[in-house]
Amino acid sequence: MTDTAAAHTAATATATAAGGQVAEPRARFRDLLAAEWTKWWSLRSSGWALVATALAVVGFNTGMAYDTYRYWSERDTASRADFVRDGIPLSIAFSTDAAMLLMLAVSSIGATVIVGEYRTGLIRTTFAAVPARRSVLAAKVCVVTAVTTVLGAVVSAASFGLTQAVLSGRDAGVPIDHPGALRLVVASALLAPVSALVGLALGAVLRHSAATMTANVVVLLLLPLVFGADRHWAAVVGHALPAGAWNRLTAVGHQPVAHPWTAGGAWTVYAVWSVAAAVVAVASVQRRDQ
């Protein structure tokens, strides 16, 4: 027997003699990730929610492209000539309505991850098995971020590819290297994990389905409508919201606005909301579930 093994055996014997039992080894974080991953996919509703969201958003954008294709002949010559220059293909590639639909759907998915466990009481079993509550929530944050990032990437890429393929039938589509196209695809893809983390954080704090869904609508959809760009302070608040950041990153051309801001600032808003939501989710469960 090696010295290390002997020391381990002696320590185990001492612990057994003193307390009557050997403490269970602390759960490794990768085991928590695996558990949360299995928990996610063990529910059929999780997969169907992702599929339904993807089909709805991609279908909405593709439908707009098809409408443009269908009624192309009704446009005058000047409108057709300025179609690409005015950036309309990009506004169709991922529309504002589609972004709102994505935010609402994905934030609801993120909220369900934690609210569902509180509703069924499964969270008590989880915390009994793993007393390290912050680690459990951190694992949830990682899984939610990974799954919704993939969802966002698939939805954004598919929307761009399909819409531009439809518009190309009228010689009105643009490639991915068109100015602003790649940024639109990336910004739309990352909107999904940002929204999902916001939903997860609100769910961890409120722990009630109706209240959480209402809060999602208020934070992600209603506040951007309340804080317009007519006054400086309102514009600052609007810019600091996820929807405002997405609007800035997907803006086409040099549209005059009363209070402009930078793309770098919009990327920062994405990062701050994501980190803040993760911190709120982890901290709230540690403070309230002792």
Short mmCIF file of C-alpha atoms in Angstrom, two decimals:
data_model
loop_
_atom_site.label_atom_id
_atom_site.label_comp_id
_atom_site.label_asym_id
_atom_site.label_seq_id
_atom_site.Cartn_x
_atom_site.Cartn_y
_atom_site.Cartn_z
CA MET A 1 0.00 0.00 0.00
CA THR A 2 1.38 3.42 -0.95
CA ASP A 3 1.78 6.24 1.54
CA THR A 4 -1.07 8.19 -0.11
CA ALA A 5 -3.45 5.25 0.00
CA ALA A 6 -2.49 4.51 3.60
CA ALA A 7 -3.11 8.10 4.59
CA HIS A 8 -6.51 8.06 2.88
CA THR A 9 -7.45 4.82 4.64
CA ALA A 10 -6.36 6.20 8.00
CA ALA A 11 -8.34 9.40 7.45
CA THR A 12 -11.43 7.40 6.50
CA ALA A 13 -11.07 5.18 9.57
CA THR A 14 -10.69 8.22 11.81
CA ALA A 15 -13.76 9.89 10.31
CA THR A 16 -15.78 6.72 10.71
CA ALA A 17 -14.73 6.29 14.32
CA ALA A 18 -15.46 9.90 15.18
CA GLY A 19 -18.74 10.43 13.40
CA GLY A 20 -19.98 6.98 12.65
CA GLN A 21 -20.10 7.61 8.91
CA VAL A 22 -17.98 8.84 6.04
CA ALA A 23 -19.01 12.14 4.42
CA GLU A 24 -20.11 11.90 0.80
CA PRO A 25 -17.64 13.43 -1.67
CA ARG A 26 -18.61 16.89 -2.84
CA ALA A 27 -20.31 16.94 -6.23
CA ARG A 28 -18.05 18.00 -9.06
CA PHE A 29 -19.27 20.86 -11.21
CA ARG A 30 -19.13 18.76 -14.37
CA ASP A 31 -21.46 16.27 -12.65
CA LEU A 32 -23.88 19.10 -11.91
CA LEU A 33 -23.70 20.17 -15.55
CA ALA A 34 -24.47 16.62 -16.65
CA ALA A 35 -27.39 16.43 -14.21
CA GLU A 36 -28.88 19.72 -15.41
CA TRP A 37 -28.38 18.69 -19.04
CA THR A 38 -30.18 15.38 -18.41
CA LYS A 39 -32.92 17.15 -16.48
CA TRP A 40 -33.49 19.57 -19.37
CA TRP A 41 -33.82 16.90 -22.06
CA SER A 42 -35.78 14.47 -19.90
CA LEU A 43 -38.83 16.69 -20.46
CA ARG A 44 -40.38 16.48 -23.91
CA SER A 45 -41.72 19.98 -23.51
CA SER A 46 -38.18 21.40 -23.47
CA GLY A 47 -37.33 20.11 -26.92
CA TRP A 48 -40.71 20.98 -28.37
CA ALA A 49 -40.48 24.52 -27.00
CA LEU A 50 -37.14 25.02 -28.75
CA VAL A 51 -38.45 23.58 -32.02
CA ALA A 52 -41.64 25.66 -31.89
CA THR A 53 -39.67 28.83 -31.19
CA ALA A 54 -37.28 28.18 -34.05
CA LEU A 55 -40.05 27.42 -36.54
CA ALA A 56 -42.11 30.44 -35.48
CA VAL A 57 -39.25 32.94 -35.76
CA VAL A 58 -37.79 31.56 -38.99
CA GLY A 59 -41.26 31.20 -40.49
CA PHE A 60 -42.15 34.78 -39.58
CA ASN A 61 -39.04 36.18 -41.25
CA THR A 62 -39.35 33.95 -44.30
CA GLY A 63 -43.00 34.94 -44.66
CA MET A 64 -42.02 38.60 -44.82
CA ALA A 65 -39.47 37.80 -47.52
CA TYR A 66 -42.07 35.88 -49.50
CA ASP A 67 -44.52 38.79 -49.28
CA THR A 68 -41.84 41.07 -50.71
CA TYR A 69 -41.15 38.55 -53.49
CA ARG A 70 -44.83 38.17 -54.26
CA TYR A 71 -45.63 41.87 -54.49
CA TRP A 72 -42.34 42.93 -56.07
CA SER A 73 -44.05 43.89 -59.32
CA GLU A 74 -46.12 46.50 -57.48
CA ARG A 75 -43.00 48.47 -56.53
CA ASP A 76 -42.00 51.34 -58.77
CA THR A 77 -38.62 51.47 -60.48
CA ALA A 78 -37.07 53.83 -57.94
CA SER A 79 -38.19 51.65 -55.02
CA ARG A 80 -36.64 48.57 -56.60
CA ALA A 81 -33.39 50.36 -57.31
CA ASP A 82 -33.06 51.63 -53.73
CA PHE A 83 -34.16 48.36 -52.10
CA VAL A 84 -30.69 47.04 -51.30
CA ARG A 85 -29.12 50.47 -50.76
CA ASP A 86 -31.71 51.30 -48.10
CA GLY A 87 -30.92 48.07 -46.24
CA ILE A 88 -34.37 46.56 -46.56
CA PRO A 89 -33.05 43.01 -47.19
CA LEU A 90 -31.40 43.10 -43.75
CA SER A 91 -34.51 44.42 -42.03
CA ILE A 92 -36.39 41.48 -43.54
CA ALA A 93 -33.65 38.97 -42.63
CA PHE A 94 -34.53 39.40 -38.95
CA SER A 95 -37.42 41.75 -38.35
CA THR A 96 -38.25 43.62 -35.16
CA ASP A 97 -41.40 41.56 -34.66
CA ALA A 98 -39.38 38.36 -34.97
CA ALA A 99 -36.91 39.65 -32.40
CA MET A 100 -39.74 40.41 -29.98
CA LEU A 101 -41.16 36.93 -30.52
CA LEU A 102 -37.73 35.38 -29.90
CA MET A 103 -37.17 37.38 -26.71
CA LEU A 104 -40.55 36.47 -25.26
CA ALA A 105 -40.34 32.77 -26.16
CA VAL A 106 -36.76 32.22 -25.02
CA SER A 107 -37.14 34.19 -21.79
CA SER A 108 -40.13 31.98 -20.99
CA ILE A 109 -38.01 28.89 -21.64
CA GLY A 110 -35.28 30.22 -19.35
CA ALA A 111 -37.80 31.00 -16.63
CA THR A 112 -39.41 27.56 -16.83
CA VAL A 113 -36.07 25.91 -16.04
CA ILE A 114 -36.22 27.20 -12.46
CA VAL A 115 -39.90 28.02 -11.92
CA GLY A 116 -40.94 24.52 -12.94
CA GLU A 117 -38.75 22.99 -10.25
CA TYR A 118 -40.19 25.25 -7.56
CA ARG A 119 -43.73 24.48 -8.72
CA THR A 120 -43.25 20.70 -8.60
CA GLY A 121 -41.06 20.71 -5.50
CA LEU A 122 -38.18 19.07 -7.35
CA ILE A 123 -35.92 21.88 -6.26
CA ARG A 124 -36.06 20.61 -2.66
CA THR A 125 -34.83 17.20 -3.78
CA THR A 126 -32.07 18.83 -5.80
CA PHE A 127 -30.88 20.94 -2.87
CA ALA A 128 -31.08 17.97 -0.52
CA ALA A 129 -28.81 16.01 -2.84
CA VAL A 130 -26.53 18.97 -3.51
CA PRO A 131 -26.47 21.49 -0.63
CA ALA A 132 -24.19 23.77 -2.68
CA ARG A 133 -27.05 25.84 -4.04
CA ARG A 134 -24.91 28.35 -5.89
CA SER A 135 -23.21 25.55 -7.78
CA VAL A 136 -26.58 24.13 -8.81
CA LEU A 137 -27.75 27.48 -10.16
CA ALA A 138 -24.41 28.09 -11.85
CA ALA A 139 -24.83 24.78 -13.66
CA LYS A 140 -28.34 25.82 -14.73
CA VAL A 141 -26.96 29.10 -16.03
CA CYS A 142 -24.33 27.28 -18.10
CA VAL A 143 -26.80 24.81 -19.60
CA VAL A 144 -29.38 27.50 -20.39
CA THR A 145 -26.70 29.67 -21.99
CA ALA A 146 -25.34 26.82 -24.11
CA VAL A 147 -28.70 25.56 -25.35
CA THR A 148 -30.16 28.97 -26.17
CA THR A 149 -26.97 30.15 -27.84
CA VAL A 150 -27.20 27.20 -30.22
CA LEU A 151 -30.89 27.94 -30.72
CA GLY A 152 -30.17 31.59 -31.46
CA ALA A 153 -27.40 30.70 -33.92
CA VAL A 154 -29.62 28.24 -35.80
CA VAL A 155 -32.58 30.61 -35.92
CA SER A 156 -30.52 33.63 -36.98
CA ALA A 157 -28.52 31.79 -39.64
CA ALA A 158 -31.60 30.03 -41.02
CA SER A 159 -33.58 33.27 -41.12
CA PHE A 160 -30.84 35.09 -42.99
CA GLY A 161 -30.21 32.26 -45.43
CA LEU A 162 -33.86 31.62 -46.26
CA THR A 163 -34.93 35.24 -46.54
CA GLN A 164 -32.05 36.16 -48.80
CA ALA A 165 -32.63 33.07 -50.94
CA VAL A 166 -36.25 34.16 -51.44
CA LEU A 167 -35.27 37.77 -52.19
CA SER A 168 -32.58 36.59 -54.61
CA GLY A 169 -35.42 35.42 -56.84
CA ARG A 170 -35.97 39.13 -57.49
CA ASP A 171 -32.26 39.98 -57.46
CA ALA A 172 -32.81 41.72 -54.14
CA GLY A 173 -30.97 39.42 -51.73
CA VAL A 174 -27.58 40.18 -50.15
CA PRO A 175 -24.68 37.89 -49.15
CA ILE A 176 -23.35 37.44 -45.63
CA ASP A 177 -20.39 39.72 -46.40
CA HIS A 178 -22.73 42.60 -47.20
CA PRO A 179 -22.10 45.54 -44.85
CA GLY A 180 -23.95 44.96 -41.60
CA ALA A 181 -25.15 41.45 -42.47
CA LEU A 182 -22.78 39.46 -40.24
CA ARG A 183 -23.37 41.81 -37.30
CA LEU A 184 -27.12 41.37 -37.68
CA VAL A 185 -26.78 37.58 -37.66
CA VAL A 186 -24.53 37.56 -34.59
CA ALA A 187 -26.59 40.13 -32.67
CA SER A 188 -29.81 38.24 -33.38
CA ALA A 189 -28.21 34.94 -32.35
CA LEU A 190 -26.93 36.33 -29.03
CA LEU A 191 -30.28 37.92 -28.27
CA ALA A 192 -31.52 34.41 -27.41
CA PRO A 193 -29.13 33.61 -24.51
CA VAL A 194 -29.40 37.15 -23.14
CA SER A 195 -33.20 36.86 -23.03
CA ALA A 196 -33.05 33.34 -21.58
CA LEU A 197 -30.77 34.46 -18.75
CA VAL A 198 -33.08 37.36 -17.97
CA GLY A 199 -35.97 34.91 -17.74
CA LEU A 200 -33.94 32.56 -15.53
CA ALA A 201 -33.00 35.41 -13.16
CA LEU A 202 -36.58 36.65 -12.90
CA GLY A 203 -37.77 33.11 -12.29
CA ALA A 204 -35.20 32.57 -9.53
CA VAL A 205 -36.36 35.77 -7.81
CA LEU A 206 -40.14 35.56 -8.29
CA ARG A 207 -40.64 31.75 -8.36
CA HIS A 208 -44.16 32.03 -9.74
CA SER A 209 -45.08 31.33 -13.36
CA ALA A 210 -47.57 34.14 -13.95
CA ALA A 211 -45.48 36.77 -12.14
CA THR A 212 -42.33 35.73 -13.97
CA MET A 213 -43.94 35.76 -17.41
CA THR A 214 -45.43 39.17 -16.70
CA ALA A 215 -42.05 40.48 -15.60
CA ASN A 216 -40.49 39.10 -18.79
CA VAL A 217 -42.98 41.00 -20.92
CA VAL A 218 -42.46 44.21 -18.97
CA VAL A 219 -38.64 44.13 -18.99
CA LEU A 220 -38.06 42.86 -22.53
CA LEU A 221 -41.02 44.25 -24.48
CA LEU A 222 -42.83 47.07 -22.69
CA LEU A 223 -39.96 49.10 -21.23
CA PRO A 224 -38.39 49.70 -24.68
CA LEU A 225 -41.71 51.18 -25.78
CA VAL A 226 -41.96 53.44 -22.73
CA PHE A 227 -38.46 54.87 -22.95
CA GLY A 228 -38.29 56.47 -26.36
CA ALA A 229 -35.48 58.47 -27.90
CA ASP A 230 -37.09 61.91 -27.66
CA ARG A 231 -35.40 62.85 -24.36
CA HIS A 232 -31.82 62.17 -23.35
CA TRP A 233 -32.51 60.36 -20.09
CA ALA A 234 -35.19 58.20 -21.71
CA ALA A 235 -32.85 57.42 -24.60
CA VAL A 236 -30.12 56.34 -22.18
CA VAL A 237 -32.51 53.94 -20.43
CA GLY A 238 -33.75 52.64 -23.77
CA HIS A 239 -30.19 52.06 -24.99
CA ALA A 240 -29.42 50.11 -21.81
CA LEU A 241 -32.17 47.54 -22.47
CA PRO A 242 -31.57 44.34 -24.48
CA ALA A 243 -34.09 45.36 -27.14
CA GLY A 244 -32.43 48.76 -27.50
CA ALA A 245 -29.02 47.11 -27.90
CA TRP A 246 -30.38 44.77 -30.58
CA ASN A 247 -31.95 47.69 -32.44
CA ARG A 248 -28.61 49.52 -32.47
CA LEU A 249 -26.64 46.50 -33.64
CA THR A 250 -29.06 45.69 -36.44
CA ALA A 251 -29.62 49.29 -37.58
CA VAL A 252 -28.96 49.72 -41.28
CA GLY A 253 -27.20 52.71 -42.78
CA HIS A 254 -26.83 56.06 -41.05
CA GLN A 255 -30.31 56.71 -39.75
CA PRO A 256 -30.46 60.07 -37.95
CA VAL A 257 -31.41 59.77 -34.28
CA ALA A 258 -31.67 62.40 -31.57
CA HIS A 259 -29.29 60.63 -29.18
CA PRO A 260 -26.99 58.24 -31.08
CA TRP A 261 -24.70 55.72 -29.44
CA THR A 262 -22.07 53.21 -30.47
CA ALA A 263 -22.17 49.56 -31.45
CA GLY A 264 -19.55 48.89 -28.79
CA GLY A 265 -21.94 50.23 -26.19
CA ALA A 266 -24.66 47.90 -27.47
CA TRP A 267 -22.37 44.85 -27.20
CA THR A 268 -21.55 45.98 -23.67
CA VAL A 269 -25.26 46.04 -22.81
CA TYR A 270 -25.54 42.43 -23.98
CA ALA A 271 -22.61 41.42 -21.76
CA VAL A 272 -23.78 43.36 -18.69
CA TRP A 273 -27.32 41.96 -18.83
CA SER A 274 -26.01 38.41 -19.22
CA VAL A 275 -23.56 38.64 -16.32
CA ALA A 276 -25.99 40.53 -14.09
CA ALA A 277 -28.78 38.02 -14.73
CA ALA A 278 -26.47 35.09 -13.93
CA VAL A 279 -25.31 36.76 -10.71
CA VAL A 280 -28.89 37.54 -9.62
CA ALA A 281 -29.99 33.96 -10.26
CA VAL A 282 -27.13 32.46 -8.27
CA ALA A 283 -27.20 34.99 -5.44
CA SER A 284 -30.97 34.89 -4.92
CA VAL A 285 -31.10 31.17 -4.42
CA GLN A 286 -28.21 31.26 -1.92
CA ARG A 287 -29.77 34.03 0.16
CA ARG A 288 -33.31 32.69 0.23
CA ASP A 289 -32.83 28.90 0.38
CA GLN A 290 -30.92 28.33 3.57
#
